[in-house]
Every structure is written in structure tokens, then in C-alpha cells.
Coordinates of C-alpha atoms in Angstrom, one line a residue:
Chain A
X1 CA 42.4 122.2 60.5
X2 CA 43.8 121.6 57.1
X3 CA 43.9 118.2 55.5
X4 CA 47.1 116.3 54.9
X5 CA 46.2 116.1 51.2
X6 CA 43.5 117.9 49.3
X7 CA 42.5 117.7 45.6
X8 CA 40.1 120.3 44.4
X9 CA 38.4 120.1 41.1
X10 CA 41.4 118.5 39.4
X11 CA 41.4 118.0 35.7
X12 CA 44.2 115.9 34.1
X13 CA 44.9 114.9 30.6
X14 CA 46.7 111.9 29.1
X15 CA 47.6 113.2 25.7
X16 CA 44.2 114.2 24.4
X17 CA 42.3 112.0 26.8
X18 CA 40.4 113.9 29.5
X19 CA 41.3 111.4 32.2
X20 CA 40.3 113.3 35.4
X21 CA 37.2 115.5 35.2
X22 CA 37.1 117.6 38.3
X23 CA 38.2 115.2 41.0
X24 CA 38.0 116.5 44.6
X25 CA 39.0 114.4 47.5
X26 CA 41.0 114.7 50.8
X27 CA 43.1 112.6 53.1
X28 CA 43.5 113.5 56.8
X29 CA 46.5 112.7 58.9
X30 CA 46.6 109.2 60.2
X31 CA 43.9 107.9 57.8
X32 CA 43.9 105.2 55.2
X33 CA 41.8 106.4 52.4
X34 CA 41.1 104.2 49.4
X35 CA 40.3 105.1 45.9
X36 CA 38.5 102.3 44.1
X37 CA 37.2 101.9 40.6
X38 CA 37.4 99.8 37.6
X39 CA 40.2 99.7 35.0
X40 CA 40.6 103.0 33.3
X41 CA 38.6 104.9 35.8
X42 CA 41.5 107.3 36.4
X43 CA 42.9 105.9 39.7
X44 CA 46.6 105.8 38.6
X45 CA 46.1 109.1 36.8
X46 CA 45.1 110.6 40.2
X47 CA 48.2 109.2 41.8
X48 CA 50.4 110.5 39.0
X49 CA 48.8 113.9 39.3
X50 CA 49.5 114.0 43.1
X51 CA 53.1 112.9 42.7
X52 CA 53.9 115.4 40.0
X53 CA 54.5 112.9 37.2
X54 CA 51.5 114.5 35.5
X55 CA 50.5 118.1 35.9
X56 CA 46.8 118.9 36.2
X57 CA 45.4 121.2 33.5
X58 CA 43.1 122.7 36.1
X59 CA 42.4 122.5 39.8
X60 CA 44.6 122.4 42.9
X61 CA 46.6 119.8 44.8
X62 CA 47.4 120.9 48.4
X63 CA 49.8 119.0 50.7
X64 CA 49.1 120.4 54.2
X65 CA 49.2 124.1 53.5
X66 CA 51.3 124.0 50.3
X67 CA 50.2 123.9 46.7
X68 CA 52.0 121.1 44.9
X69 CA 50.3 121.0 41.6
X70 CA 52.7 122.0 38.9
X71 CA 55.8 121.0 40.9
X72 CA 58.1 118.5 39.3
X73 CA 58.0 115.0 40.8
X74 CA 61.3 115.1 42.6
X75 CA 60.2 118.2 44.5
X76 CA 56.9 116.7 45.5
X77 CA 58.9 113.7 46.8
X78 CA 61.1 116.0 48.7
X79 CA 58.1 117.5 50.4
X80 CA 57.2 114.2 51.9
X81 CA 55.1 112.3 49.4
X82 CA 56.3 108.6 49.1
X83 CA 55.0 106.4 46.4
X84 CA 54.9 102.6 45.6
X85 CA 53.7 102.9 42.0
X86 CA 51.6 100.6 39.9
X87 CA 53.9 98.1 38.3
X88 CA 56.4 98.7 41.2
X89 CA 59.1 100.3 39.1
X90 CA 61.9 98.5 40.9
X91 CA 65.4 99.5 39.6
X92 CA 66.1 96.1 38.0
X93 CA 69.9 96.4 37.9
X94 CA 70.3 97.9 41.4
X95 CA 70.5 95.6 44.4
X96 CA 67.8 95.4 47.0
X97 CA 69.9 97.6 49.3
X98 CA 70.6 100.1 46.5
X99 CA 66.9 100.3 45.7
X100 CA 66.2 101.1 49.3
X101 CA 69.0 103.7 49.4
X102 CA 67.5 105.4 46.4
X103 CA 64.3 105.7 48.4
X104 CA 66.2 107.8 51.0
X105 CA 67.8 109.9 48.3
X106 CA 66.5 113.3 49.6
X107 CA 67.8 112.6 53.1
X108 CA 71.2 113.1 54.7
X109 CA 70.6 111.9 58.2
X110 CA 72.6 108.6 58.0
X111 CA 71.5 107.5 61.5
X112 CA 67.8 108.0 60.6
X113 CA 68.3 106.2 57.3
X114 CA 69.9 103.2 59.1
X115 CA 66.9 103.1 61.5
X116 CA 64.5 103.1 58.6
X117 CA 66.5 100.4 56.8
X118 CA 66.2 98.3 59.9
X119 CA 62.5 99.1 60.0
X120 CA 62.0 98.1 56.3
X121 CA 63.8 94.7 57.0
X122 CA 61.6 94.3 60.1
X123 CA 58.5 94.7 58.0
X124 CA 59.7 92.5 55.2
X125 CA 62.4 90.0 56.4
X126 CA 62.4 88.5 52.9
X127 CA 64.1 91.7 51.7
X128 CA 66.9 91.2 54.1
X129 CA 67.5 87.7 52.8
X130 CA 67.8 89.1 49.3
X131 CA 69.8 92.3 50.3
X132 CA 72.5 91.9 47.6
X133 CA 70.3 90.5 44.9
X134 CA 69.4 92.6 41.9
X135 CA 65.9 94.0 42.0
X136 CA 65.0 92.5 38.7
X137 CA 65.6 89.0 40.0
X138 CA 62.9 89.2 42.7
X139 CA 59.5 87.6 42.5
X140 CA 56.4 89.8 42.1
X141 CA 55.6 89.7 45.8
X142 CA 59.2 90.5 46.8
X143 CA 59.2 93.4 44.3
X144 CA 56.0 94.8 45.9
X145 CA 57.6 94.5 49.3
X146 CA 60.6 96.4 48.0
X147 CA 58.5 99.1 46.4
X148 CA 56.7 99.7 49.7
X149 CA 60.0 99.5 51.7
X150 CA 61.6 101.9 49.3
X151 CA 58.8 104.4 49.5
X152 CA 59.0 104.3 53.3
X153 CA 62.8 105.0 53.2
X154 CA 62.0 108.6 52.5
X155 CA 60.1 108.7 55.8
X156 CA 57.2 110.3 54.0
X157 CA 54.3 112.2 55.5
X158 CA 51.9 110.7 53.0
X159 CA 52.3 107.3 51.3
X160 CA 50.7 106.6 48.0
X161 CA 50.1 102.9 47.2
X162 CA 49.0 102.1 43.7
X163 CA 47.6 98.7 43.2
X164 CA 49.8 96.9 45.7
X165 CA 47.9 93.6 45.3
X166 CA 48.1 93.4 41.6
X167 CA 49.2 90.1 40.3
X168 CA 50.0 88.6 43.7
X169 CA 48.9 85.3 45.1
X170 CA 46.1 85.5 47.7
X171 CA 48.5 84.8 50.6
X172 CA 50.8 87.6 49.6
X173 CA 47.9 90.0 49.1
X174 CA 46.9 89.2 52.7
X175 CA 50.4 89.9 53.9
X176 CA 50.6 93.2 52.0
X177 CA 47.3 94.4 53.4
X178 CA 48.3 93.4 56.9
X179 CA 51.5 95.4 56.5
X180 CA 49.6 98.4 55.2
X181 CA 47.4 98.3 58.3
X182 CA 50.5 98.0 60.5
X183 CA 52.3 100.9 58.9
X184 CA 49.1 103.0 59.4
X185 CA 48.8 102.1 63.0
X186 CA 52.3 103.5 63.5
X187 CA 51.1 106.8 62.2
X188 CA 51.5 106.7 58.5
X189 CA 48.8 108.5 56.4
X190 CA 48.0 106.4 53.3
X191 CA 46.2 106.9 50.0
X192 CA 45.5 103.4 48.7
X193 CA 44.5 102.8 45.1
X194 CA 43.0 99.3 44.5
X195 CA 41.1 97.2 42.1
X196 CA 40.6 94.7 44.9
X197 CA 37.8 96.9 46.4
X198 CA 36.7 94.4 49.0
X199 CA 40.2 94.2 50.6
X200 CA 40.8 97.9 50.3
X201 CA 37.5 98.8 52.0
X202 CA 38.3 96.4 54.8
X203 CA 41.5 98.1 55.8
X204 CA 40.6 101.7 54.9
X205 CA 38.8 104.3 57.1
X206 CA 37.2 106.1 54.2
X207 CA 36.9 105.5 50.5
X208 CA 36.0 107.1 47.2
X209 CA 34.6 105.5 44.1
X210 CA 36.0 106.8 40.8
X211 CA 34.2 106.2 37.6
X212 CA 35.5 107.5 34.2
X213 CA 37.4 110.3 35.8
X214 CA 34.8 111.4 38.3
X215 CA 34.2 110.7 42.0
X216 CA 30.7 109.2 42.1
X217 CA 30.6 108.2 45.7
X218 CA 32.6 108.8 48.9
X219 CA 32.3 108.1 52.5
X220 CA 33.0 105.8 55.4
X221 CA 34.6 102.6 54.3
X222 CA 32.1 100.4 56.3
X223 CA 29.2 102.2 54.7
X224 CA 30.7 101.8 51.2
X225 CA 31.0 98.1 51.8
X226 CA 27.3 97.8 52.3
X227 CA 26.4 100.2 49.6
X228 CA 24.2 98.6 47.0
X229 CA 25.8 100.3 44.0
X230 CA 29.4 99.5 45.2
X231 CA 28.5 95.8 45.9
X232 CA 27.1 95.4 42.4
X233 CA 29.8 97.2 40.5
X234 CA 33.0 96.3 42.5
X235 CA 32.4 93.5 44.9
X236 CA 31.1 91.1 42.2
X237 CA 27.6 90.7 43.6
X238 CA 24.6 90.4 41.4
Chain B
X1 CA 112.9 94.1 14.6
X2 CA 112.1 90.4 15.3
X3 CA 108.6 89.1 14.8
X4 CA 108.2 88.8 18.6
X5 CA 109.2 92.4 19.0
X6 CA 106.7 93.4 16.3
X7 CA 104.0 91.6 18.1
X8 CA 104.8 93.1 21.5
X9 CA 105.0 96.5 19.9
X10 CA 101.6 96.2 18.3
X11 CA 100.1 94.9 21.6
X12 CA 101.5 98.1 23.3
X13 CA 100.2 100.3 20.5
X14 CA 96.8 98.6 20.7
X15 CA 96.5 99.2 24.4
X16 CA 97.5 102.9 24.2
X17 CA 95.1 103.6 21.3
X18 CA 92.5 101.5 23.0
X19 CA 92.9 103.5 26.2
X20 CA 92.0 106.9 24.7
X21 CA 89.3 105.4 22.5
X22 CA 87.8 103.9 25.7
X23 CA 87.8 107.3 27.3
X24 CA 85.8 108.7 24.4
X25 CA 83.5 105.7 24.2
X26 CA 82.5 106.2 27.8
X27 CA 80.9 109.5 26.9
X28 CA 78.8 107.9 24.1
X29 CA 77.7 105.1 26.3
X30 CA 76.8 107.1 29.4
X31 CA 74.7 109.6 27.5
X32 CA 73.0 106.8 25.6
X33 CA 72.4 104.9 28.8
X34 CA 70.5 107.8 30.3
X35 CA 68.6 109.5 27.5
X36 CA 69.0 107.0 24.6
X37 CA 70.7 109.6 22.4
X38 CA 73.7 109.1 20.3
X39 CA 75.6 112.3 20.9
X40 CA 77.1 112.8 17.5
X41 CA 78.9 115.9 18.6
X42 CA 80.8 113.8 21.2
X43 CA 83.8 113.2 18.9
X44 CA 84.2 116.9 18.5
X45 CA 84.7 117.3 22.3
X46 CA 87.8 115.2 21.8
X47 CA 89.0 117.8 19.3
X48 CA 88.1 120.6 21.7
X49 CA 90.2 118.9 24.5
X50 CA 93.1 118.8 22.1
X51 CA 92.7 122.5 21.0
X52 CA 91.8 124.1 24.4
X53 CA 94.7 122.3 26.2
X54 CA 97.1 123.6 23.5
X55 CA 95.7 127.1 24.0
X56 CA 96.1 126.8 27.7
X57 CA 99.7 125.8 27.4
X58 CA 100.3 128.7 25.0
X59 CA 98.5 131.1 27.3
X60 CA 101.0 130.2 30.0
X61 CA 103.8 130.7 27.5
X62 CA 105.0 127.1 27.3
X63 CA 106.6 126.3 24.0
X64 CA 108.7 123.2 24.5
X65 CA 109.3 120.3 26.9
X66 CA 108.5 121.0 30.5
X67 CA 110.7 119.7 33.3
X68 CA 110.6 119.2 37.1
X69 CA 108.1 121.0 39.2
X70 CA 106.7 123.0 36.4
X71 CA 105.9 119.9 34.5
X72 CA 103.9 118.5 37.4
X73 CA 101.9 121.5 38.3
X74 CA 101.3 123.0 34.8
X75 CA 100.5 119.6 33.3
X76 CA 98.0 118.8 36.1
X77 CA 96.4 122.3 35.9
X78 CA 96.0 122.2 32.2
X79 CA 94.5 118.7 32.4
X80 CA 92.0 119.7 35.1
X81 CA 91.1 122.9 33.3
X82 CA 90.7 121.0 30.0
X83 CA 88.4 118.5 31.6
X84 CA 86.4 121.2 33.3
X85 CA 86.0 123.3 30.1
X86 CA 85.2 120.3 27.9
X87 CA 82.7 119.1 30.5
X88 CA 81.0 122.5 30.5
X89 CA 80.9 122.6 26.7
X90 CA 79.1 119.3 26.7
X91 CA 76.6 120.5 29.2
X92 CA 76.0 123.6 27.1
X93 CA 75.6 121.5 24.0
X94 CA 72.9 119.5 25.9
X95 CA 71.2 122.7 27.0
X96 CA 71.1 124.1 23.5
X97 CA 70.5 121.1 21.3
X98 CA 69.0 118.2 23.2
X99 CA 67.3 119.4 26.3
X100 CA 64.5 121.4 24.5
X101 CA 63.8 118.1 22.6
X102 CA 63.7 115.8 25.6
X103 CA 60.1 114.8 24.9
X104 CA 60.3 115.0 21.1
X105 CA 60.6 111.9 18.9
X106 CA 64.0 110.4 19.1
X107 CA 65.0 111.4 15.5
X108 CA 64.8 115.1 16.4
X109 CA 67.8 115.3 18.8
X110 CA 69.7 113.0 16.6
X111 CA 69.5 115.6 13.8
X112 CA 70.4 118.4 16.1
X113 CA 73.4 116.3 17.3
X114 CA 74.6 116.1 13.7
X115 CA 74.1 119.8 13.3
X116 CA 75.9 120.5 16.6
X117 CA 78.9 118.4 15.3
X118 CA 79.1 120.5 12.1
X119 CA 78.8 123.7 14.0
X120 CA 81.6 122.8 16.3
X121 CA 83.8 121.6 13.5
X122 CA 83.4 124.9 11.7
X123 CA 84.1 126.9 14.9
X124 CA 87.3 124.8 15.3
X125 CA 88.3 125.5 11.7
X126 CA 87.9 129.2 12.3
X127 CA 89.7 129.1 15.6
X128 CA 92.8 127.0 14.6
X129 CA 92.6 126.9 10.8
X130 CA 92.0 123.9 8.6
X131 CA 95.5 122.6 8.2
X132 CA 97.5 120.2 10.4
X133 CA 98.1 121.5 13.9
X134 CA 101.4 120.8 15.6
X135 CA 101.2 119.9 19.3
X136 CA 104.6 120.3 20.9
X137 CA 106.3 117.8 23.2
X138 CA 105.2 119.4 26.5
X139 CA 105.6 116.1 28.2
X140 CA 109.2 114.8 28.1
X141 CA 109.7 111.8 25.8
X142 CA 112.0 109.1 27.1
X143 CA 112.5 105.7 25.6
X144 CA 111.7 103.8 28.8
X145 CA 113.0 100.3 27.9
X146 CA 116.3 101.4 26.4
X147 CA 117.1 104.3 28.6
X148 CA 115.7 103.3 32.0
X149 CA 116.1 99.6 31.8
X150 CA 119.1 99.4 29.4
X151 CA 117.2 96.8 27.3
X152 CA 118.6 96.2 23.8
X153 CA 115.2 96.1 22.0
X154 CA 113.5 97.8 19.2
X155 CA 110.2 97.8 21.1
X156 CA 109.4 101.4 21.8
X157 CA 107.5 102.4 24.9
X158 CA 108.0 106.0 25.9
X159 CA 107.1 108.1 28.8
X160 CA 104.3 109.6 26.6
X161 CA 102.7 106.2 26.2
X162 CA 103.0 105.8 30.0
X163 CA 101.3 109.2 30.4
X164 CA 98.4 108.0 28.3
X165 CA 97.9 104.9 30.3
X166 CA 98.7 106.7 33.5
X167 CA 95.9 109.2 33.0
X168 CA 93.4 106.9 31.4
X169 CA 93.4 104.0 33.9
X170 CA 92.9 106.1 37.0
X171 CA 90.1 108.0 35.3
X172 CA 88.3 104.8 34.4
X173 CA 88.8 103.4 37.9
X174 CA 87.5 106.7 39.3
X175 CA 84.5 106.6 37.1
X176 CA 83.7 103.0 38.1
X177 CA 83.9 104.0 41.7
X178 CA 81.7 107.0 41.2
X179 CA 79.0 105.1 39.4
X180 CA 79.1 102.0 41.6
X181 CA 79.6 103.5 45.0
X182 CA 78.5 107.1 45.4
X183 CA 75.0 108.3 45.9
X184 CA 75.0 110.4 42.8
X185 CA 76.4 107.5 40.7
X186 CA 73.7 105.2 42.0
X187 CA 71.1 107.9 41.1
X188 CA 72.6 108.0 37.6
X189 CA 72.1 104.2 37.2
X190 CA 68.6 104.5 38.7
X191 CA 67.7 107.3 36.3
X192 CA 69.0 105.3 33.4
X193 CA 66.9 102.3 34.4
X194 CA 63.7 104.1 35.1
X195 CA 63.6 107.9 35.0
X196 CA 60.0 108.2 36.4
X197 CA 60.8 105.9 39.3
X198 CA 64.0 108.0 40.0
X199 CA 61.9 111.2 40.0
X200 CA 59.4 109.9 42.6
X201 CA 62.4 109.0 44.8
X202 CA 63.2 112.7 44.9
X203 CA 66.0 112.4 42.3
X204 CA 66.3 115.5 40.0
X205 CA 66.7 113.6 36.8
X206 CA 67.6 116.7 34.8
X207 CA 70.5 117.3 37.2
X208 CA 71.6 113.7 36.8
X209 CA 71.6 114.1 33.0
X210 CA 73.6 117.3 33.3
X211 CA 76.2 115.5 35.5
X212 CA 76.3 112.7 32.9
X213 CA 77.0 115.2 30.1
X214 CA 79.7 116.9 32.2
X215 CA 81.5 113.7 33.0
X216 CA 81.3 112.4 29.5
X217 CA 82.7 115.7 28.2
X218 CA 85.5 115.8 30.8
X219 CA 86.6 112.4 29.8
X220 CA 86.7 113.2 26.1
X221 CA 88.6 116.4 26.9
X222 CA 91.2 114.5 28.8
X223 CA 91.4 112.1 25.9
X224 CA 92.0 115.0 23.5
X225 CA 94.8 116.5 25.6
X226 CA 96.7 113.2 26.2
X227 CA 96.3 112.4 22.5
X228 CA 98.0 115.7 21.7
X229 CA 100.9 114.9 24.0
X230 CA 101.1 111.4 22.5
X231 CA 100.7 111.9 18.7
X232 CA 101.5 115.6 18.4
X233 CA 99.4 116.3 15.5
X234 CA 95.7 117.0 14.9
X235 CA 93.2 118.8 12.8
X236 CA 89.8 120.4 13.3
X237 CA 88.1 117.3 11.9
X238 CA 90.1 114.8 14.0
X239 CA 87.1 114.2 16.3
X240 CA 85.1 112.7 13.5
X241 CA 87.4 109.8 13.0
X242 CA 88.1 109.3 16.7
X243 CA 84.4 109.6 17.5
X244 CA 83.5 107.0 14.9
X245 CA 86.0 104.5 16.3
X246 CA 84.9 105.3 19.9
X247 CA 81.2 105.0 19.0
X248 CA 82.0 101.6 17.4
X249 CA 83.8 100.6 20.6
X250 CA 80.7 101.6 22.6
X251 CA 78.4 99.6 20.4
X252 CA 80.9 96.7 20.3
X253 CA 81.0 96.5 24.1
X254 CA 77.2 97.0 24.5
X255 CA 75.9 100.6 24.2
X256 CA 74.8 101.9 27.6
X257 CA 77.2 99.6 29.5
X258 CA 80.2 101.3 31.1
X259 CA 82.4 98.3 31.4
X260 CA 81.5 97.4 27.9
X261 CA 82.7 100.7 26.6
X262 CA 86.1 100.3 28.3
X263 CA 86.4 96.7 26.9
X264 CA 85.2 97.8 23.5
X265 CA 87.8 100.6 23.4
X266 CA 90.6 98.2 24.2
X267 CA 89.5 95.6 21.6
X268 CA 89.1 98.2 18.8
X269 CA 92.5 99.6 19.7
X270 CA 94.1 96.2 19.4
X271 CA 92.3 95.5 16.2
X272 CA 93.5 98.8 14.8
X273 CA 97.1 98.2 15.8
X274 CA 97.2 94.7 14.4
X275 CA 95.4 95.6 11.2
X276 CA 97.8 98.6 10.6
X277 CA 100.8 96.3 11.1
X278 CA 99.8 93.0 9.5
X279 CA 97.3 94.1 6.8
X280 CA 97.7 97.7 5.8
X281 CA 96.5 100.9 7.4
X282 CA 94.0 101.6 4.5
X283 CA 92.3 98.3 5.4
X284 CA 91.9 99.1 9.1
X285 CA 88.5 100.8 8.9
X286 CA 87.1 98.0 6.7
X287 CA 88.4 95.4 9.2
X288 CA 87.0 97.2 12.2
X289 CA 83.5 97.7 10.7
X290 CA 83.5 94.1 9.3
X291 CA 84.1 92.8 12.8
X292 CA 81.5 95.2 14.2
X293 CA 78.9 93.9 11.7
X294 CA 79.7 90.3 12.6
X295 CA 79.4 91.0 16.3
X296 CA 76.1 92.8 15.8
X297 CA 74.7 90.0 13.6
X298 CA 75.5 87.4 16.2
X299 CA 75.1 89.5 19.3
X300 CA 73.1 92.6 18.6
X301 CA 73.3 93.8 22.2
X302 CA 77.1 93.9 22.0
X303 CA 79.6 92.0 24.1
X304 CA 78.3 93.0 27.6
X305 CA 74.9 94.4 26.8
X306 CA 71.9 92.5 28.0
X307 CA 69.2 93.6 25.7
X308 CA 66.9 96.6 25.7
X309 CA 66.3 96.7 29.4
X310 CA 70.0 96.9 30.3
X311 CA 71.3 100.4 30.7
X312 CA 74.2 102.1 32.5

């Protein structure tokens, strides 16, 4: 059986910086896989390489049975890759509703879109309260909810979440991770990039550790939580 | 002519000039909103609209004032064809001069824009010659107030002024509807606000940019044609002046802001009319730019602009 997503020996550059040095990983259908690592390890670069905002210099990215490396971002999105990017990238001058509509840009099934809109409001009732407010006026937590809701509006087969907990108060972090688990239970395959390694490993099935552009460890999330090296480097233990 | 009549006349003049300046200004502001480029060739699209519509009328064999059914269908057809062709020209300009430089430093497409403007002006000079071009009264000219309303006044408002307003306002309303309500219009605003975010939503940003160039060009083409039917004279360089005023209007209203461009166009039109009347035509440019400088000193983002983050 083929994987939902597979990266094989991917090399990516940011200008002249060799940001990914042969990254290989895979995500299977129905899994939450987390990619952890410190600042500058290449986590967001991996996400950008998958979503087509960055084209790898070498290596392959395969979504189910199709190669997607080298495709422009809007085509990758059209193939079913949804993304809540680092920094959220909310459209500040569009309303909450318009932001969500943009998430469904590639779709034409108005009934299905209406269902998914209801689902997004169900997940995040706060968004419904703010439906006609401009995206730029939302708080950080609300913007994160909107970013995730917007990504779900495409009804993606694979959801990329890049640092969803960044800059949020602990209570909101909790809420976001709960939602991630919920979405996954309903069948969504998720690749979760996080600096908050502890939380990420608690919700994920499997994980990879990225260090200066290379995968240095990978395996079952429970095992990674108890791994000496991980505990020292990312879970803040001496 | 009484002072009141003079005032009313200049208000009307200002509104009509403002209307076509606003149409041109929209093209500057929409393109800037989405790729942060001042399309210096944009004024020349106005000239192209003037010239190509004249050619289309001639191609049909029209030489003088049209009447009845012929007026309606021929005028509409020429207007639509002019908008279509000018829109396509703007897309072609983008393909040749700006698209290859999308990721280059911003100065590069600015230079090619200036070059494009010169190239177009020289093509126009070869096409129609470099002297004044006469644009016949294809659209009938009736003094509305005197002939339709039997008013005894010196204020002149003709059917050709009405045409200008009657074409401009529906186009602006249509544009606003398109940008605010339609899916593609929302994608346009989204791409202007964050192109990468738009791309990961599945929006083909290059196609959105193409649409923007097309619409901006079509509006400038319409402006050129109704200008011809309104002032009846033009020249291969006419787009330089009109473009300069329209660009000023766009900056005045807040570059990147569509409502701002409409407002800026009207204000510049009014200033121009009043300055022509109460000062002297040779002072008009100085007045307009003095006011522009004042606005930019005290409100650099323009009347409706909201700083760097605000676009479209």
C-alpha cells in the first residue's frame, strides 16, 4: 500500500542556504505525524516544500501515487493538501466568512461547502460569533482557529499544520490540540509541525526529529517521548 | 453667464473630467494593489482606447453622427470591442514586460514599464501620425438643459457629458460588485493581501494577476473611447497627461484602494475644473501637484489608504 505522503531524499534551498539535506519521511492515511525540532531546523521549509511554495532541488514528494514536487502551490492545494501555515496568513481585510470561502476556492459543490462551513463553526463557535469581522481584527487564538478552519474548507486529504500553538496562551494551546485530535478521529490525516514537542508527541501517532535539515530520529510517538536524546533536547530535561 | 452658472458649470465639468480620470486611476491602483508595480504604460492604454475605437468606427464606415438603432448597437459593439482589445493589450504588456521580472527587484519592472510606454507611444505615432487627431461626433450632441428642459441658462450639459457619466458610473458599480461579491473578485483581494496564502488556498495567483491587468486595461480603453466622443480631439501622447493626472488621483485616494481611486479621480477632476476657471489653465498642473504634495506630507497613505498592509 502506498503512503498518503512520502518524501524521499528531499533537498531544498532557501536562497543559498541548504535548508533540507535529504529528508525522507512518510505519513499514512489516518495518522497524525509530528515533525519536531528546534528553531531553524527546517520544519517550515519541509512544509513549504510539500505545499509547493518551495521547489526541492533534489528528491521526490509523492501524494498517494502522484509526484507533486515541482508543481505550483495552487495545484498542490487542488490535489487535496490543506495548510494552516506558520504565522497563520489570515487575509486581514477579508471577513471571517470570506477567509473561509477562500479556503474552498477550488470547490464548486455549494452544498458540500455549506456543510463544511457548518462543520468549521461547529469546531470553533468563536468564528461564528465573528463571522462578519475582518480577519485582521481577530486575536491570535481566533486567527489560528480561522487558519485551521480555512484549511479544512478545502476538504483536504492531508492537512499540514505549521506551529499551531505558537504565541498562544496555554488554555488556547490545549483547545487547539484537542481540536487537532478531534479532526483526526473523524478521519483526517495530519502532518503537525511543532516547537512544543511535548504536546505534539502526546497527540501524534508517530514523530520525526529534524536537526539542521536532517531527520535524526523517527518512530512511535510514545517511544520518542521516553527517548533520552529527545527528552534532553526538546522536552527541557537536564 | 452669472457667477452661479459658472460655478454649476465647473462642478459639472469637474465631475465629467473626474469620471474618466477615475476610470484610468482604477487600473493603476488595481495593478499596484496586486503586484506593487506602477504600470507607467497605463496612460497609453487610454490613448489606445481612443485610437482603436476610432479605427473600429471607421472600419464600419461611420463618418458622422449616428442615429436610432444604429447608434445603440454600433456604439455598444465598439465600446465592448475597445474594452476587450485594450484589456488584451494590457495582458500582453504584462506578459512581455512585467511577468518575466515578477521576482526581480522592484526597480526592474518599473524601468520596463517606462520603456513599454515609450514603445507604445511610438507605435501610436506611426499608426495615426503625430499631429492632432479629430474624433467625429459619433454620439449625437444635444444641449440637454436648453433643448429638453427649455431652461434659459448658459450652463451647458450635453448628451455627450451624459454619455460619459452613463458609461463610467455603471462600470464603477460593476467593478465594485465584482471585487466585493464574486469569487474571483474575492480571490483578487486575497491575492493582493497575501499572495502565498492565496496560492495554498488553490488560487492561481498568476491568473488573478492576468485578470487584474485585463480589467484595468478594459477600463482605460473605455475611458479613451468616451473621451474621444466627449472632447473630439487627441494625439499619440495624450495618454501621458491623462495618465499623470489619473496616477495622481490614485495616489491621492490611497494607492491600492479601489474606492480611493474613484474618489481621487473625482477630486482631481473638480480641482482641475475650478483651477482652469478661477485661476488659469496654465496653473492647473501646479495646483494639482501642490495639493498632492500637501496630502502626502500630512497623509502619506492617501485619503483612504491604511498604510502598507492595506491593499486592494
